[in-house]
Amino acid sequence: MLVSLFVKDFAIVREIEIAPVGGLTVVSGETGAGKSLLVDALMLLTGARADAGAVRHGAERAELVARFAPAADSPALAWLHENDLDEDAECQLRRVIRADGGSRAWINGRPATVAQLAALGALLVEIHGQHEHQALLDRRHQLALLDAFARHPEALAQLRDSARDWQRATQAITALQARGDSADRRLYLEHQIAELANENLAPEAIENLLNEHRRQSHATALIEGCGRAAAVLEGDLPDLLRRLRHDLMRLVEHEPGLAEIDALLDGAQIQVDEAAAALERLRDGFDLDPERLAALDARLARLHDLARKHRTTLPALAARQQALQQELDELGNSEAQLADLARARDDALARWRSAAAQVSAGRKDAATTLSTRVSAIMDGLGMAGGTFAASLEPIDGDAPQGDGAERVEFLVSANPGQPARALRKVASGGELSRISLAIEVAAMGLDAVPTMVFDEVDTGIGGAVAEVVGQALRALGNERQVLCVTHLPQVAAQGHQHLRVSKADDGDGTQSRIEALDAQARVDELARMLGGVDITKATLAHARQMLDHAQRRG
């Protein structure tokens, strides 16, 4: 549910914050006070398009923050986890709109796109107001609501699983068939593998080959270099070290520290002797063999040709050989694989048809019941003679669909004698909101979205109809958190919480304010809504009676 909504420098709002309760929160106020600004703020926080006009005059930017407390099993929490945006059990949406029209968004303090706001917002808030913001205008949402009303989650899961299995099998078959004639491909692979098999492609073998080739290529230089170094180490250097040690030892009695230097020279003499011996062994191991060098050149050339042919490096040739062998093995089983995949696809199709038939039957029954219930509720909401129908339309094509074999369209006739039209084409905003309310009441408790917002649901009605609308909203509030912007006291009296929006000139321009009303303030506000400018004792008594009567209904 929505825990708090903070708005700063938005339209005519300098700064306000509200904390809606868990039931029905009604918002009232004089015309032009900014009652619908809270709805507008929620729409922007759930992905609506922003423009510079949203920023209060004279401010650099508008800031909107909504904090939600999703249930533990909420789809919203699952979405946050899947998108690495979860933060304990909190959910905070924040959006900043600059005076130049640009905007930025955050989810739980992390930068987010407007598309992400919209995706998450659809799981948190359902706004019923103007056409472009109606959740129930989305045919996917209509289908989800009808399926929830039908109560067949197991059949839906089987439907989606079998459609996914059919698609995967079909894609695998297409991929295998795209390889063309497997016999030609096998011959090609066999030739390539045989060509690679003529060489020792083990990485260590290639490394040894490269090292030996380097030694053979530079054998002359290595022999000459080792000879020069050996001549120095075996020539005057050893004799020079011996004379140096003899001279120092004659002076040791005068300086004992020279004994340590003599020890170092003794070690150096030993190392010089060992180095000379090692050079001699290396020099003797070098072999000037032109034929061997030519053989190494030829083998390296073959390997480089293979690497270029297969567009890889020398060390990666072994992996390339394995990949070709794996493909050859798979091709050897391609016919068997195709047969297995075809059986899997046929099995998935059979399962889908069975699940689709079950889902279709459930939807048909649910559509009949939902249509009857909504039509009856519409009659009590000031649309006497109006009808509602959940129309099912078959989907063309043979490919199994994850949503089933049909789509749904909510059709409405608001007045007797008028033809039914798609809900998204209903002209009157007030009628559209009341129809949405009727649908939500008929499907009470089945909608997974925890917070519902109704903007001006009571437009064009009054009297007893307005009271019925208020009672319907209160009943819905017992199941979900509901926010309703209203101008009718019959509706406002039904709220579990009442917020009043007002405006005033504070010297810097007109500012909108909002306050939560206590019992006496609610009576005063209802009296204003009932009686206008002149509030009499009779008006106050009527307002108190209306509030007491509404609150006693529970």
XYZ file of C-alpha atoms in Angstrom:
554
model
C 0.000 0.000 0.000
C 0.956 3.658 -0.364
C 2.593 4.780 2.890
C 3.379 8.389 2.019
C 3.412 10.830 -0.878
C 5.698 13.866 -0.860
C 5.298 16.668 -3.399
C 7.486 19.768 -3.696
C 7.311 22.684 -6.167
C 4.711 20.874 -8.248
C 2.108 22.990 -10.114
C 0.714 25.281 -7.362
C 2.083 23.135 -4.521
C 5.087 24.456 -2.621
C 5.489 21.414 -0.370
C 3.017 18.859 0.983
C 3.135 15.311 2.320
C 0.273 12.901 2.938
C 0.079 9.524 4.663
C -3.000 7.636 3.396
C -4.638 5.004 5.582
C -5.299 1.446 4.543
C -8.987 1.874 3.726
C -10.774 4.604 1.770
C -9.127 8.022 1.784
C -11.246 10.801 0.278
C -9.800 14.082 -0.973
C -12.016 17.155 -1.226
C -11.609 20.884 -1.687
C -12.886 23.869 -3.586
C -12.707 23.950 -7.364
C -9.206 24.887 -8.485
C -7.616 24.103 -5.116
C -5.564 21.288 -6.621
C -7.433 18.143 -5.533
C -6.304 16.200 -8.574
C -2.654 17.173 -8.174
C -2.108 14.122 -5.949
C -3.433 11.922 -8.724
C -1.209 13.731 -11.247
C 1.810 13.205 -8.974
C 1.115 9.473 -8.723
C 0.729 9.248 -12.483
C 4.139 10.877 -13.002
C 5.674 8.564 -10.409
C 4.294 5.569 -12.303
C 5.645 6.506 -15.714
C 3.425 9.264 -17.151
C 5.051 11.742 -19.526
C 6.467 14.840 -17.824
C 6.695 18.413 -19.102
C 7.929 21.753 -17.821
C 4.391 22.828 -16.903
C 4.534 20.492 -13.900
C 7.129 22.725 -12.188
C 5.835 25.488 -9.901
C 6.362 28.960 -11.345
C 9.704 30.355 -10.226
C 11.119 26.992 -9.101
C 13.996 25.160 -10.786
C 12.507 21.714 -10.425
C 9.631 19.692 -9.005
C 10.274 16.706 -6.754
C 7.877 13.795 -6.219
C 8.438 10.881 -3.822
C 6.116 7.964 -3.062
C 6.885 5.296 -0.480
C 5.101 1.945 -0.577
C 5.008 -1.061 1.759
C 4.402 -4.087 -0.506
C 3.184 -7.350 0.966
C 5.724 -10.158 1.350
C 4.255 -12.089 -1.592
C 3.714 -8.969 -3.700
C 4.539 -9.127 -7.440
C 6.130 -5.709 -6.922
C 8.739 -7.165 -4.548
C 9.428 -9.968 -7.026
C 9.884 -7.371 -9.791
C 12.300 -5.365 -7.634
C 14.335 -8.499 -6.906
C 14.450 -9.549 -10.572
C 15.691 -6.078 -11.565
C 18.241 -5.817 -8.697
C 16.381 -2.826 -7.250
C 15.172 -4.411 -4.012
C 16.014 -2.815 -0.673
C 14.674 -4.931 2.196
C 10.871 -4.699 1.982
C 10.834 -0.998 1.080
C 9.763 0.482 -2.225
C 10.410 4.149 -2.913
C 9.729 5.889 -6.225
C 11.265 9.313 -6.802
C 11.095 11.615 -9.777
C 12.559 15.057 -10.379
C 11.222 17.244 -13.205
C 13.310 20.231 -14.260
C 11.947 23.562 -15.445
C 13.354 22.847 -18.918
C 11.147 19.749 -19.195
C 13.800 17.103 -18.511
C 13.316 14.555 -15.759
C 15.141 11.856 -13.818
C 13.801 8.901 -11.860
C 14.976 6.653 -9.035
C 13.728 3.398 -7.520
C 14.952 2.732 -3.984
C 17.649 5.364 -4.492
C 18.999 3.819 -7.693
C 18.658 5.523 -11.103
C 15.768 4.107 -13.140
C 14.150 4.645 -16.513
C 10.606 5.901 -17.026
C 9.798 2.489 -18.509
C 10.902 0.851 -15.252
C 8.736 3.283 -13.277
C 5.767 2.320 -15.450
C 6.410 -1.429 -15.102
C 6.729 -1.262 -11.319
C 3.966 1.319 -10.950
C 1.498 -0.986 -12.708
C 2.078 -3.480 -9.860
C 1.603 -0.864 -7.131
C -1.107 1.587 -8.210
C -4.181 1.392 -10.426
C -5.444 4.828 -11.489
C -9.020 5.267 -12.680
C -9.560 8.680 -14.161
C -8.990 10.159 -17.581
C -8.812 7.843 -20.601
C -5.045 7.822 -21.018
C -4.557 6.750 -17.403
C -7.186 4.051 -17.127
C -5.631 0.730 -16.154
C -8.759 -1.130 -17.234
C -8.429 0.229 -20.767
C -5.481 -2.104 -21.338
C -6.792 -5.336 -22.893
C -4.019 -7.349 -21.219
C -5.208 -6.046 -17.863
C -8.796 -6.906 -18.803
C -7.750 -10.477 -19.604
C -5.823 -10.766 -16.335
C -8.854 -9.526 -14.394
C -11.166 -11.983 -16.162
C -8.750 -14.852 -15.436
C -8.596 -13.825 -11.777
C -12.412 -13.819 -11.719
C -12.428 -17.301 -13.318
C -10.071 -18.616 -10.634
C -8.098 -21.085 -12.785
C -4.406 -20.375 -12.002
C -3.319 -24.004 -12.491
C -4.810 -24.172 -15.988
C -3.195 -20.824 -16.840
C 0.186 -22.093 -15.687
C -0.200 -25.227 -17.851
C -1.248 -23.035 -20.759
C 1.830 -20.825 -20.527
C 4.231 -23.735 -19.885
C 2.980 -25.752 -22.859
C 3.087 -22.699 -25.163
C 6.678 -22.056 -24.081
C 7.632 -25.726 -24.626
C 6.050 -25.673 -28.115
C 7.962 -22.528 -29.032
C 11.291 -23.930 -27.810
C 10.830 -27.191 -29.724
C 9.835 -25.289 -32.870
C 12.887 -23.027 -32.637
C 15.173 -26.047 -32.156
C 13.673 -27.779 -35.193
C 14.125 -24.644 -37.281
C 17.756 -24.345 -36.196
C 18.495 -27.967 -37.119
C 16.774 -27.667 -40.467
C 18.622 -24.434 -41.238
C 21.865 -26.372 -41.381
C 20.840 -27.740 -44.753
C 21.882 -31.150 -46.094
C 23.492 -32.865 -43.106
C 25.334 -35.336 -45.370
C 27.279 -32.565 -47.109
C 27.985 -30.921 -43.801
C 29.268 -34.176 -42.337
C 31.679 -34.676 -45.251
C 32.981 -31.155 -44.820
C 33.460 -31.599 -41.064
C 35.174 -34.962 -41.497
C 37.672 -33.421 -43.949
C 38.400 -30.517 -41.589
C 38.840 -32.781 -38.581
C 41.143 -35.158 -40.492
C 43.284 -32.220 -41.595
C 43.623 -31.028 -38.014
C 44.226 -34.546 -36.727
C 47.450 -34.767 -38.805
C 49.046 -32.307 -36.423
C 49.796 -32.478 -32.729
C 47.652 -29.569 -31.533
C 48.159 -29.968 -27.808
C 49.022 -26.524 -26.371
C 52.191 -27.834 -24.703
C 53.330 -29.444 -27.983
C 52.873 -26.158 -29.839
C 54.752 -24.296 -27.106
C 57.675 -26.779 -27.338
C 57.672 -26.404 -31.128
C 57.891 -22.626 -30.918
C 60.724 -22.807 -28.378
C 62.726 -25.311 -30.475
C 62.190 -23.226 -33.610
C 63.510 -20.146 -31.824
C 66.618 -22.055 -30.685
C 67.280 -23.473 -34.155
C 66.714 -20.111 -35.824
C 69.218 -18.434 -33.531
C 71.620 -21.357 -33.021
C 74.642 -19.564 -34.567
C 74.121 -16.454 -32.469
C 73.581 -18.560 -29.354
C 76.783 -20.580 -29.901
C 78.860 -17.466 -30.530
C 77.356 -15.614 -27.574
C 77.907 -18.503 -25.207
C 81.493 -18.870 -26.472
C 82.337 -15.234 -25.809
C 80.855 -15.396 -22.341
C 82.681 -18.642 -21.558
C 85.984 -17.156 -22.730
C 85.614 -14.323 -20.224
C 84.592 -16.614 -17.389
C 87.355 -19.144 -18.147
C 90.079 -16.602 -18.974
C 91.554 -13.883 -16.772
C 88.549 -13.482 -14.430
C 89.211 -16.546 -12.216
C 92.921 -15.660 -11.887
C 92.011 -12.030 -11.110
C 89.678 -13.141 -8.321
C 92.363 -15.402 -6.824
C 94.975 -12.605 -6.785
C 92.426 -10.218 -5.256
C 91.659 -12.660 -2.455
C 95.408 -13.249 -1.812
C 96.049 -9.510 -1.460
C 93.098 -9.018 0.897
C 94.073 -11.918 3.122
C 97.464 -10.278 3.737
C 95.602 -7.311 5.204
C 93.075 -9.181 7.334
C 95.206 -8.919 10.457
C 94.913 -5.139 10.205
C 91.179 -5.103 9.360
C 89.104 -8.166 10.382
C 86.179 -6.904 8.267
C 88.079 -7.878 5.133
C 87.446 -11.540 6.016
C 83.741 -11.050 5.232
C 84.621 -9.551 1.840
C 86.938 -12.494 1.169
C 84.063 -14.873 1.876
C 81.903 -13.015 -0.645
C 84.671 -13.235 -3.261
C 85.048 -16.928 -2.531
C 81.319 -17.396 -3.247
C 81.626 -15.292 -6.411
C 84.506 -17.460 -7.607
C 82.405 -20.590 -7.098
C 79.473 -19.058 -9.000
C 81.788 -17.978 -11.848
C 83.036 -21.520 -12.144
C 79.468 -22.884 -12.147
C 78.350 -20.317 -14.737
C 81.251 -21.242 -16.987
C 80.331 -24.924 -16.741
C 76.682 -24.200 -17.492
C 77.617 -22.117 -20.552
C 79.772 -24.940 -21.786
C 76.919 -27.439 -21.474
C 74.506 -25.130 -23.298
C 76.987 -24.445 -26.095
C 77.609 -28.140 -26.559
C 73.805 -28.712 -26.710
C 73.231 -26.291 -29.564
C 73.018 -28.092 -32.870
C 73.322 -26.336 -36.201
C 70.967 -28.588 -38.171
C 69.590 -26.898 -41.313
C 67.409 -29.896 -42.124
C 65.815 -29.824 -38.672
C 65.205 -26.067 -38.989
C 63.567 -26.596 -42.382
C 61.297 -29.288 -40.925
C 60.332 -26.980 -38.066
C 59.630 -24.146 -40.530
C 57.410 -26.423 -42.590
C 55.422 -27.604 -39.586
C 54.934 -24.065 -38.277
C 53.803 -22.940 -41.708
C 51.177 -25.711 -41.775
C 49.931 -24.719 -38.339
C 49.733 -21.035 -39.280
C 47.799 -21.959 -42.421
C 45.335 -23.959 -40.332
C 44.969 -21.100 -37.839
C 44.197 -18.636 -40.655
C 41.785 -21.058 -42.261
C 39.842 -21.504 -39.032
C 40.269 -17.855 -37.986
C 41.877 -18.646 -34.676
C 45.283 -18.729 -32.954
C 47.780 -21.579 -32.739
C 46.990 -22.399 -29.079
C 43.230 -22.408 -29.863
C 43.451 -24.952 -32.706
C 42.864 -27.875 -30.332
C 39.634 -26.282 -29.059
C 38.540 -25.686 -32.656
C 39.109 -29.363 -33.438
C 36.971 -30.363 -30.451
C 34.179 -27.995 -31.532
C 34.138 -29.468 -35.040
C 34.080 -32.988 -33.615
C 31.159 -32.047 -31.326
C 29.190 -30.651 -34.272
C 29.917 -33.796 -36.267
C 28.671 -35.948 -33.399
C 25.506 -33.863 -33.159
C 24.927 -34.119 -36.895
C 25.197 -37.844 -36.628
C 22.174 -37.667 -34.349
C 20.304 -34.923 -36.225
C 17.653 -37.224 -37.620
C 16.998 -38.718 -34.216
C 17.005 -35.236 -32.689
C 14.490 -33.989 -35.244
C 12.233 -36.920 -34.466
C 12.499 -36.289 -30.704
C 11.843 -32.574 -31.149
C 8.833 -33.235 -33.371
C 7.383 -35.530 -30.718
C 8.067 -32.925 -28.027
C 6.366 -30.241 -30.117
C 3.319 -32.435 -30.747
C 3.114 -33.256 -27.043
C 3.325 -29.562 -26.119
C 0.614 -28.733 -28.649
C -1.669 -31.417 -27.238
C -1.111 -30.163 -23.703
C -1.728 -26.584 -24.830
C -4.998 -27.493 -26.545
C -6.209 -29.285 -23.451
C -5.263 -26.366 -21.160
C -6.616 -23.807 -23.647
C -9.973 -25.586 -23.768
C -10.156 -25.567 -19.970
C -9.175 -21.883 -19.789
C -11.610 -20.928 -22.549
C -14.474 -22.637 -20.738
C -13.553 -20.878 -17.505
C -13.324 -17.524 -19.236
C -16.690 -17.997 -20.912
C -18.417 -18.723 -17.605
C -16.534 -15.884 -15.868
C -17.415 -13.435 -18.645
C -21.125 -14.224 -18.281
C -21.072 -13.855 -14.489
C -18.894 -10.731 -14.500
C -21.072 -9.088 -17.169
C -24.220 -9.706 -15.117
C -22.682 -8.418 -11.879
C -21.158 -5.291 -13.403
C -24.377 -4.417 -15.247
C -26.317 -4.692 -11.985
C -23.824 -2.503 -10.129
C -23.833 0.074 -12.955
C -27.597 0.396 -12.527
C -27.085 1.483 -8.913
C -24.278 3.892 -9.853
C -26.476 6.184 -11.907
C -26.334 4.350 -15.228
C -29.792 2.748 -15.217
C -30.294 0.527 -18.213
C -26.582 0.483 -18.978
C -24.959 -2.829 -19.752
C -21.497 -4.333 -19.516
C -20.168 -7.325 -21.437
C -16.838 -9.106 -21.396
C -16.568 -10.140 -25.045
C -14.262 -13.007 -26.007
C -12.711 -13.023 -29.478
C -10.816 -16.033 -30.914
C -7.188 -15.470 -31.909
C -6.343 -16.329 -35.515
C -3.387 -18.595 -36.247
C -2.224 -22.087 -35.354
C 0.711 -21.223 -33.082
C -0.092 -21.741 -29.376
C -0.244 -18.460 -27.468
C 0.763 -18.086 -23.845
C -2.438 -16.133 -23.141
C -4.715 -18.751 -24.631
C -6.956 -19.085 -27.652
C -8.857 -15.814 -27.250
C -8.544 -12.185 -26.259
C -11.068 -10.176 -24.273
C -12.628 -6.777 -24.861
C -14.733 -5.025 -22.203
C -17.811 -3.546 -23.915
C -20.120 -0.964 -22.364
C -23.423 0.702 -23.161
C -23.893 3.498 -20.625
C -27.504 4.233 -21.587
C -30.485 2.138 -22.760
C -30.740 1.742 -26.511
C -27.122 2.643 -27.148
C -24.921 0.036 -28.823
C -22.164 -1.468 -26.717
C -18.750 -0.008 -27.400
C -15.253 -0.835 -26.232
C -14.593 0.500 -22.728
C -11.595 2.432 -24.064
C -13.972 4.377 -26.366
C -16.409 5.525 -23.666
C -16.499 9.336 -23.922
C -17.508 10.537 -20.442
C -14.728 10.560 -17.883
C -17.220 10.328 -15.007
C -19.004 7.363 -16.584
C -15.700 5.688 -17.297
C -14.646 6.038 -13.666
C -17.952 4.660 -12.383
C -17.804 1.738 -14.790
C -14.280 1.017 -13.558
C -15.578 1.177 -9.985
C -18.389 -1.240 -10.885
C -15.882 -3.681 -12.377
C -13.590 -3.463 -9.355
C -16.495 -3.976 -6.943
C -17.771 -6.950 -8.965
C -14.281 -8.480 -8.883
C -13.735 -7.504 -5.254
C -10.448 -8.773 -3.855
C -9.295 -10.403 -7.096
C -7.168 -7.550 -8.411
C -3.558 -7.967 -7.279
C -2.824 -4.216 -7.302
C -2.921 -3.016 -3.657
C -3.716 0.678 -4.225
C -6.545 2.068 -6.363
C -7.082 5.724 -7.198
C -10.378 7.172 -8.465
C -10.354 10.712 -9.796
C -13.760 12.462 -9.943
C -15.652 9.162 -9.969
C -18.802 11.082 -8.949
C -18.882 13.529 -11.854
C -22.431 14.071 -13.120
C -24.275 12.334 -10.272
C -25.821 13.296 -6.947
C -28.343 12.333 -4.301
C -28.932 8.650 -3.652
C -26.677 7.584 -6.527
C -23.788 9.495 -4.980
C -24.345 7.668 -1.693
C -24.318 4.320 -3.501
C -21.039 5.287 -5.196
C -19.587 6.222 -1.809
C -20.713 2.931 -0.278
C -19.158 1.025 -3.176
C -15.878 2.850 -2.683
C -15.943 2.139 1.057
C -16.643 -1.545 0.408
C -13.714 -1.630 -2.001
C -11.619 0.111 0.650
C -12.264 -2.782 3.006
C -10.352 -4.989 0.547
C -7.827 -2.567 -0.945
C -6.326 0.833 -0.221
C -8.469 3.338 -2.129
C -7.891 7.062 -2.763
C -10.778 9.044 -4.210
C -10.917 12.673 -5.297
C -14.513 13.839 -4.828
C -16.721 16.924 -4.738
C -19.794 15.213 -3.265
C -20.447 15.032 0.502
C -22.255 11.685 0.108
C -18.997 10.179 -1.126
C -16.708 12.108 1.236
C -18.681 10.943 4.266
C -17.844 7.315 3.463
C -14.082 7.748 3.818
C -12.031 6.158 6.542
C -9.787 9.208 6.195
C -10.581 12.667 4.843
C -7.999 15.026 3.327
C -8.906 18.597 2.474
C -7.051 20.591 -0.176
C -7.161 24.396 -0.034
C -5.343 27.251 -1.689
C -4.247 30.667 -0.503
C -2.072 33.575 -1.533
C 0.939 33.708 0.764
C 2.468 36.776 -0.865
C 4.616 34.772 -3.277
C 1.649 33.524 -5.282
C -1.142 31.012 -4.904
C -0.164 27.921 -2.931
C -2.037 24.662 -2.442
C -2.167 23.055 0.988
C -3.521 19.750 2.290
C -4.536 18.605 5.765
C -5.979 15.501 7.368
C -9.286 16.331 9.040
C -10.416 15.295 12.505
C -14.056 14.501 13.278
C -15.193 18.119 13.780
C -13.233 19.360 10.759
C -14.875 16.636 8.664
C -18.296 17.877 9.728
C -17.316 21.419 8.751
C -16.003 20.271 5.350
C -19.102 18.187 4.638
C -21.235 21.207 5.584
C -19.274 23.339 3.126
C -19.786 20.728 0.412
C -23.526 20.616 1.270
C -24.292 24.273 1.805
C -21.745 26.346 -0.059
C -20.880 29.814 1.334
C -23.518 30.200 4.066
C -23.233 27.394 6.581
C -26.262 27.140 8.873
C -26.864 25.071 11.977
C -29.173 22.894 9.918
C -26.410 22.327 7.382
C -23.966 21.365 10.135
C -26.546 19.023 11.686
C -27.142 17.413 8.289
C -23.407 17.019 7.762
C -22.965 15.415 11.205
C -25.854 13.058 10.588
C -24.483 12.091 7.179
C -21.025 11.366 8.623
C -22.377 9.368 11.588
C -24.637 7.326 9.325
C -21.797 6.540 6.893
C -19.304 5.595 9.598
C -21.779 3.313 11.393
C -22.114 1.213 8.256
C -18.575 -0.070 8.859
